[in-house]
Amino acid sequence: MPESTVQSDSAIATEIVSDVENAASKQPIAHAEPKPHLVIEPVKGFRSLRLGEIWEFRDLLFTLGMRDVKLVYKQTLLGVAWVVMQPLIGAGIFTFVFGMLADMPAGELPYFAFSFAGMVGWTLFSATLNGASMVMVTNSHLVSKIYFPRLILPLSSAFQPIVNFGVSLLLMLAILLMYQINPGLSILLLPVSMALLLMLALGIGFWCSSIMVRYRDLRFVIPVAVQFLLYASPVGYSLAAINEKVPVQYQTAYMLNPLASLTEFFRWTLLGQGTISPLWLGYSVLIALITFMAGAFAFRRSERGFADVI
């Protein structure tokens, strides 16, 4: 075989090996595919409230709420008449003490109508707060047996106060007609004032109910605190009376109570008269919103341990 032929074959072989090596260098290196794994992380922010879950259990929310409404007046002689007894009696006492004895101002309004309007709003707030605070203890048999969003319980406790509020509101309208009081366009804001009182009451109730699961002593503190707030808020008297009789240096401390402006605002929506400070009303609205949201977040964070300690 000629020497030139051998050299040619060797060159071809070398070229083929070089092409194979180049092609191999361009191919991606095969790696084993990573096994899929599930990472469970706590939900943060607004999503932690899981409002969609509450919507899924809306039938249970309605059932629990209406159960409370039916149980309260079951086998009672006067039935729903008891609904208006508390605001009527409270308004009568306030009319005698603050209207007659203390001679506190109520503007051009009859003092009974003035104080009854305050009692209607106060009864809505206090009944919602008391119910939401105690609801985890009174429904402990449900918490320890089945799963459902626990936030439904304090929310359902507001059904009865809302129904009672509706009945009291009918009597309030009768009083307005009797005294020929025209609230004007302010009555259009009644749902707003009602919602603010409910949000503040539920927000505090969220905190109290989650704490009461572990510390039952709180149930003795809440009635005392509610009674204190009744007299520390302009329910049986007006903010004008505070401005007239309380020294200026103490008025700011008094107005830090969000119920001061919210109660006066509620009464203004019903009667069309009142002492409304936009600054303090804005402060009270902000406090109500913060209290409601913070209470809901705190309740959600602590609910996972309810069944273990209740």
Short mmCIF file of C-alpha atoms in Angstrom, two decimals:
data_model
loop_
_atom_site.label_atom_id
_atom_site.label_comp_id
_atom_site.label_asym_id
_atom_site.label_seq_id
_atom_site.Cartn_x
_atom_site.Cartn_y
_atom_site.Cartn_z
CA MET A 1 0.00 0.00 0.00
CA PRO A 2 1.44 3.35 -0.89
CA GLU A 3 2.53 5.63 1.92
CA SER A 4 0.22 8.44 0.73
CA THR A 5 -2.85 6.22 1.10
CA VAL A 6 -1.96 5.33 4.71
CA GLN A 7 -1.49 8.98 5.60
CA SER A 8 -4.84 9.85 4.00
CA ASP A 9 -6.72 7.19 6.00
CA SER A 10 -5.02 8.36 9.20
CA ALA A 11 -6.03 11.95 8.54
CA ILE A 12 -9.65 10.93 7.91
CA ALA A 13 -9.75 8.94 11.16
CA THR A 14 -8.29 11.85 13.08
CA GLU A 15 -10.88 14.18 11.58
CA ILE A 16 -13.77 11.84 12.48
CA VAL A 17 -12.56 11.56 16.11
CA SER A 18 -12.27 15.34 16.29
CA ASP A 19 -15.84 15.79 14.97
CA VAL A 20 -17.22 13.30 17.49
CA GLU A 21 -15.42 15.04 20.36
CA ASN A 22 -16.73 18.44 19.25
CA ALA A 23 -20.30 17.13 18.98
CA ALA A 24 -20.06 15.51 22.41
CA SER A 25 -18.80 18.74 23.96
CA LYS A 26 -21.90 20.56 22.68
CA GLN A 27 -24.41 18.09 24.20
CA PRO A 28 -25.84 19.06 27.63
CA ILE A 29 -24.79 16.89 30.49
CA ALA A 30 -27.72 14.76 31.67
CA HIS A 31 -28.59 15.25 35.34
CA ALA A 32 -31.04 13.37 37.51
CA GLU A 33 -34.34 15.24 37.74
CA PRO A 34 -34.93 16.64 41.26
CA LYS A 35 -37.76 14.96 43.12
CA PRO A 36 -40.73 17.24 43.69
CA HIS A 37 -41.28 18.32 47.30
CA LEU A 38 -43.99 20.27 49.07
CA VAL A 39 -43.08 23.33 51.12
CA ILE A 40 -45.70 24.39 53.67
CA GLU A 41 -45.37 27.98 54.81
CA PRO A 42 -47.70 29.98 57.05
CA VAL A 43 -50.01 32.34 55.21
CA LYS A 44 -49.14 35.93 56.00
CA GLY A 45 -50.86 39.27 55.70
CA PHE A 46 -54.49 39.78 54.83
CA ARG A 47 -54.77 36.25 53.41
CA SER A 48 -54.26 34.79 56.89
CA LEU A 49 -57.84 35.81 57.72
CA ARG A 50 -59.03 33.24 55.14
CA LEU A 51 -62.21 35.14 54.40
CA GLY A 52 -63.02 32.75 51.57
CA GLU A 53 -63.24 29.95 54.10
CA ILE A 54 -65.76 31.93 56.13
CA TRP A 55 -67.82 32.45 52.97
CA GLU A 56 -67.81 28.68 52.37
CA PHE A 57 -69.25 28.18 55.86
CA ARG A 58 -71.80 30.99 55.54
CA ASP A 59 -74.70 28.55 56.09
CA LEU A 60 -73.20 27.56 59.44
CA LEU A 61 -72.73 31.24 60.32
CA PHE A 62 -76.41 31.93 59.63
CA THR A 63 -77.55 28.78 61.49
CA LEU A 64 -75.57 29.61 64.63
CA GLY A 65 -76.71 33.22 64.57
CA MET A 66 -80.40 32.37 64.24
CA ARG A 67 -80.06 29.65 66.88
CA ASP A 68 -79.00 32.29 69.41
CA VAL A 69 -81.93 34.50 68.42
CA LYS A 70 -84.44 31.69 68.95
CA LEU A 71 -82.95 30.40 72.21
CA VAL A 72 -82.98 33.78 73.97
CA TYR A 73 -86.73 34.25 73.76
CA LYS A 74 -87.79 30.61 73.89
CA GLN A 75 -90.37 29.96 76.64
CA THR A 76 -90.42 33.61 77.75
CA LEU A 77 -93.68 35.27 78.77
CA LEU A 78 -93.04 38.67 77.18
CA GLY A 79 -90.96 37.46 74.23
CA VAL A 80 -89.46 40.24 72.13
CA ALA A 81 -90.88 42.83 74.55
CA TRP A 82 -87.74 42.20 76.60
CA VAL A 83 -85.74 43.68 73.72
CA VAL A 84 -86.97 47.21 74.40
CA MET A 85 -87.04 46.93 78.19
CA GLN A 86 -83.34 47.69 78.69
CA PRO A 87 -83.21 50.86 76.55
CA LEU A 88 -86.57 52.05 77.90
CA ILE A 89 -85.57 51.61 81.53
CA GLY A 90 -82.11 53.05 80.89
CA ALA A 91 -83.57 56.08 79.12
CA GLY A 92 -86.01 56.62 81.99
CA ILE A 93 -83.22 56.55 84.58
CA PHE A 94 -81.00 58.88 82.55
CA THR A 95 -83.91 61.28 82.01
CA PHE A 96 -84.51 61.47 85.76
CA VAL A 97 -80.85 61.66 86.87
CA PHE A 98 -79.21 63.72 84.12
CA GLY A 99 -82.22 65.54 82.70
CA MET A 100 -84.13 66.46 85.87
CA LEU A 101 -81.64 66.33 88.76
CA ALA A 102 -78.40 67.36 87.02
CA ASP A 103 -80.19 69.54 84.45
CA MET A 104 -77.75 68.61 81.68
CA PRO A 105 -78.36 70.14 78.24
CA ALA A 106 -79.95 68.13 75.44
CA GLY A 107 -80.39 70.96 72.98
CA GLU A 108 -83.96 71.43 71.83
CA LEU A 109 -84.75 67.72 72.14
CA PRO A 110 -86.96 66.05 74.76
CA TYR A 111 -84.55 64.40 77.16
CA PHE A 112 -86.28 61.01 76.98
CA ALA A 113 -85.97 60.85 73.18
CA PHE A 114 -82.38 62.05 73.48
CA SER A 115 -81.38 59.40 76.04
CA PHE A 116 -83.35 56.59 74.36
CA ALA A 117 -81.46 57.19 71.10
CA GLY A 118 -78.20 56.87 73.02
CA MET A 119 -79.40 53.67 74.72
CA VAL A 120 -80.34 52.05 71.40
CA GLY A 121 -76.78 52.45 70.12
CA TRP A 122 -75.25 51.50 73.45
CA THR A 123 -77.33 48.31 73.72
CA LEU A 124 -76.14 47.24 70.28
CA PHE A 125 -72.50 47.79 71.27
CA SER A 126 -72.63 46.22 74.74
CA ALA A 127 -74.67 43.16 73.71
CA THR A 128 -72.32 42.46 70.80
CA LEU A 129 -69.24 42.86 72.99
CA ASN A 130 -70.60 40.61 75.74
CA GLY A 131 -71.73 37.94 73.29
CA ALA A 132 -68.51 37.88 71.26
CA SER A 133 -66.36 37.74 74.41
CA MET A 134 -68.15 34.70 75.86
CA VAL A 135 -68.84 32.80 72.65
CA MET A 136 -65.80 30.48 72.72
CA VAL A 137 -66.61 29.31 76.23
CA THR A 138 -70.33 28.85 75.63
CA ASN A 139 -69.65 26.87 72.42
CA SER A 140 -66.71 24.81 73.69
CA HIS A 141 -68.50 21.57 72.75
CA LEU A 142 -68.40 22.60 69.09
CA VAL A 143 -64.79 23.75 69.14
CA SER A 144 -63.47 20.46 70.50
CA LYS A 145 -65.44 18.16 68.17
CA ILE A 146 -65.63 19.47 64.61
CA TYR A 147 -63.64 21.75 62.33
CA PHE A 148 -64.94 25.05 61.04
CA PRO A 149 -63.47 28.56 60.92
CA ARG A 150 -63.55 29.61 64.58
CA LEU A 151 -64.02 33.24 63.58
CA ILE A 152 -67.58 32.27 62.69
CA LEU A 153 -68.48 31.99 66.39
CA PRO A 154 -67.88 35.63 67.43
CA LEU A 155 -69.35 36.82 64.14
CA SER A 156 -72.52 34.78 64.72
CA SER A 157 -72.88 36.30 68.20
CA ALA A 158 -73.76 39.63 66.54
CA PHE A 159 -76.98 38.26 65.04
CA GLN A 160 -79.05 38.57 68.21
CA PRO A 161 -77.94 42.16 69.01
CA ILE A 162 -78.69 43.16 65.41
CA VAL A 163 -82.20 41.68 65.57
CA ASN A 164 -82.76 43.39 68.93
CA PHE A 165 -81.49 46.62 67.42
CA GLY A 166 -84.06 46.37 64.64
CA VAL A 167 -86.89 45.99 67.16
CA SER A 168 -85.62 48.91 69.27
CA LEU A 169 -85.26 51.01 66.14
CA LEU A 170 -88.97 50.58 65.40
CA LEU A 171 -89.77 51.96 68.85
CA MET A 172 -87.29 54.79 68.26
CA LEU A 173 -89.14 55.73 65.08
CA ALA A 174 -92.40 55.77 67.04
CA ILE A 175 -90.80 58.12 69.58
CA LEU A 176 -89.62 60.40 66.77
CA LEU A 177 -93.18 60.59 65.47
CA MET A 178 -94.59 61.17 68.94
CA TYR A 179 -92.25 64.11 69.62
CA GLN A 180 -92.41 65.26 65.98
CA ILE A 181 -88.64 65.06 65.54
CA ASN A 182 -87.37 65.18 61.97
CA PRO A 183 -83.79 63.84 61.72
CA GLY A 184 -83.44 64.97 58.12
CA LEU A 185 -80.84 63.50 55.79
CA SER A 186 -78.62 62.48 58.70
CA ILE A 187 -80.66 59.29 59.08
CA LEU A 188 -79.13 58.05 55.81
CA LEU A 189 -75.86 57.58 57.73
CA LEU A 190 -77.51 55.34 60.33
CA PRO A 191 -76.14 52.12 58.75
CA VAL A 192 -72.64 53.62 58.85
CA SER A 193 -72.87 54.53 62.55
CA MET A 194 -74.31 51.10 63.31
CA ALA A 195 -71.48 49.36 61.42
CA LEU A 196 -68.83 51.35 63.31
CA LEU A 197 -70.29 50.38 66.69
CA LEU A 198 -70.43 46.73 65.59
CA MET A 199 -66.84 46.76 64.33
CA LEU A 200 -65.52 48.23 67.56
CA ALA A 201 -67.51 45.76 69.67
CA LEU A 202 -66.48 42.75 67.57
CA GLY A 203 -62.85 43.85 67.48
CA ILE A 204 -62.70 43.97 71.27
CA GLY A 205 -64.71 40.75 71.41
CA PHE A 206 -62.18 38.94 69.18
CA TRP A 207 -59.40 39.81 71.62
CA CYS A 208 -61.42 38.94 74.72
CA SER A 209 -62.76 35.62 73.41
CA SER A 210 -59.31 34.37 72.40
CA ILE A 211 -57.90 35.33 75.81
CA MET A 212 -60.86 33.89 77.75
CA VAL A 213 -60.18 30.42 76.32
CA ARG A 214 -57.14 30.29 78.59
CA TYR A 215 -58.02 32.76 81.32
CA ARG A 216 -61.65 32.46 82.41
CA ASP A 217 -61.21 35.25 84.98
CA LEU A 218 -61.80 37.71 82.17
CA ARG A 219 -65.53 36.97 82.22
CA PHE A 220 -65.73 38.74 85.60
CA VAL A 221 -63.84 41.78 84.30
CA ILE A 222 -65.83 42.42 81.12
CA PRO A 223 -69.21 43.29 82.76
CA VAL A 224 -67.46 45.78 85.06
CA ALA A 225 -65.60 47.34 82.12
CA VAL A 226 -68.81 47.58 80.07
CA GLN A 227 -70.63 49.25 82.96
CA PHE A 228 -67.77 51.73 83.31
CA LEU A 229 -67.90 52.53 79.59
CA LEU A 230 -71.63 53.24 79.86
CA TYR A 231 -70.97 56.20 82.14
CA ALA A 232 -67.69 57.15 80.46
CA SER A 233 -69.49 57.60 77.13
CA PRO A 234 -72.16 60.18 76.19
CA VAL A 235 -75.09 57.76 76.34
CA GLY A 236 -77.27 59.49 78.92
CA TYR A 237 -75.73 62.91 78.38
CA SER A 238 -74.34 64.86 75.45
CA LEU A 239 -70.86 65.94 74.42
CA ALA A 240 -72.11 69.50 74.83
CA ALA A 241 -72.53 68.75 78.55
CA ILE A 242 -68.91 67.53 78.69
CA ASN A 243 -67.69 70.69 76.98
CA GLU A 244 -69.71 72.78 79.43
CA LYS A 245 -69.01 71.03 82.73
CA VAL A 246 -65.63 69.27 82.33
CA PRO A 247 -62.39 71.32 82.58
CA VAL A 248 -60.64 71.80 79.25
CA GLN A 249 -57.53 69.91 80.35
CA TYR A 250 -59.61 66.74 80.87
CA GLN A 251 -61.73 66.96 77.73
CA THR A 252 -58.98 65.57 75.51
CA ALA A 253 -58.55 62.55 77.78
CA TYR A 254 -62.30 62.00 77.64
CA MET A 255 -62.40 62.15 73.84
CA LEU A 256 -59.69 59.49 73.56
CA ASN A 257 -62.50 57.04 74.28
CA PRO A 258 -63.66 56.18 70.72
CA LEU A 259 -67.18 55.54 72.00
CA ALA A 260 -67.49 59.24 72.84
CA SER A 261 -67.63 60.31 69.19
CA LEU A 262 -69.24 57.12 67.87
CA THR A 263 -72.14 57.34 70.34
CA GLU A 264 -72.71 61.02 69.58
CA PHE A 265 -72.50 60.29 65.86
CA PHE A 266 -75.06 57.49 66.17
CA ARG A 267 -77.47 59.74 68.07
CA TRP A 268 -76.97 62.51 65.50
CA THR A 269 -78.00 60.15 62.68
CA LEU A 270 -81.28 59.42 64.52
CA LEU A 271 -82.12 62.87 65.82
CA GLY A 272 -80.38 65.25 63.44
CA GLN A 273 -78.78 67.16 66.34
CA GLY A 274 -75.51 66.69 68.19
CA THR A 275 -71.99 67.93 68.81
CA ILE A 276 -69.86 66.33 66.09
CA SER A 277 -66.13 67.04 65.80
CA PRO A 278 -64.83 65.82 62.41
CA LEU A 279 -61.33 65.42 63.88
CA TRP A 280 -62.42 63.25 66.82
CA LEU A 281 -64.92 61.35 64.69
CA GLY A 282 -62.16 60.51 62.22
CA TYR A 283 -59.99 59.35 65.11
CA SER A 284 -62.79 57.11 66.42
CA VAL A 285 -63.46 55.63 62.98
CA LEU A 286 -59.75 54.80 62.63
CA ILE A 287 -59.66 53.19 66.07
CA ALA A 288 -62.74 51.09 65.25
CA LEU A 289 -61.18 49.84 62.00
CA ILE A 290 -57.81 49.08 63.59
CA THR A 291 -59.42 47.33 66.56
CA PHE A 292 -61.55 45.15 64.29
CA MET A 293 -58.69 44.11 61.98
CA ALA A 294 -56.12 43.63 64.75
CA GLY A 295 -58.61 41.60 66.79
CA ALA A 296 -59.42 39.37 63.80
CA PHE A 297 -55.71 38.73 63.10
CA ALA A 298 -55.04 37.98 66.78
CA PHE A 299 -57.99 35.59 66.91
CA ARG A 300 -56.82 33.74 63.79
CA ARG A 301 -53.29 33.36 65.16
CA SER A 302 -54.44 31.85 68.44
CA GLU A 303 -57.34 29.69 67.21
CA ARG A 304 -55.18 26.67 66.34
CA GLY A 305 -54.70 25.96 70.04
CA PHE A 306 -58.31 26.46 71.16
CA ALA A 307 -59.30 22.78 71.02
CA ASP A 308 -56.34 21.80 73.24
CA VAL A 309 -57.14 24.10 76.15
CA ILE A 310 -60.86 24.81 76.00
#
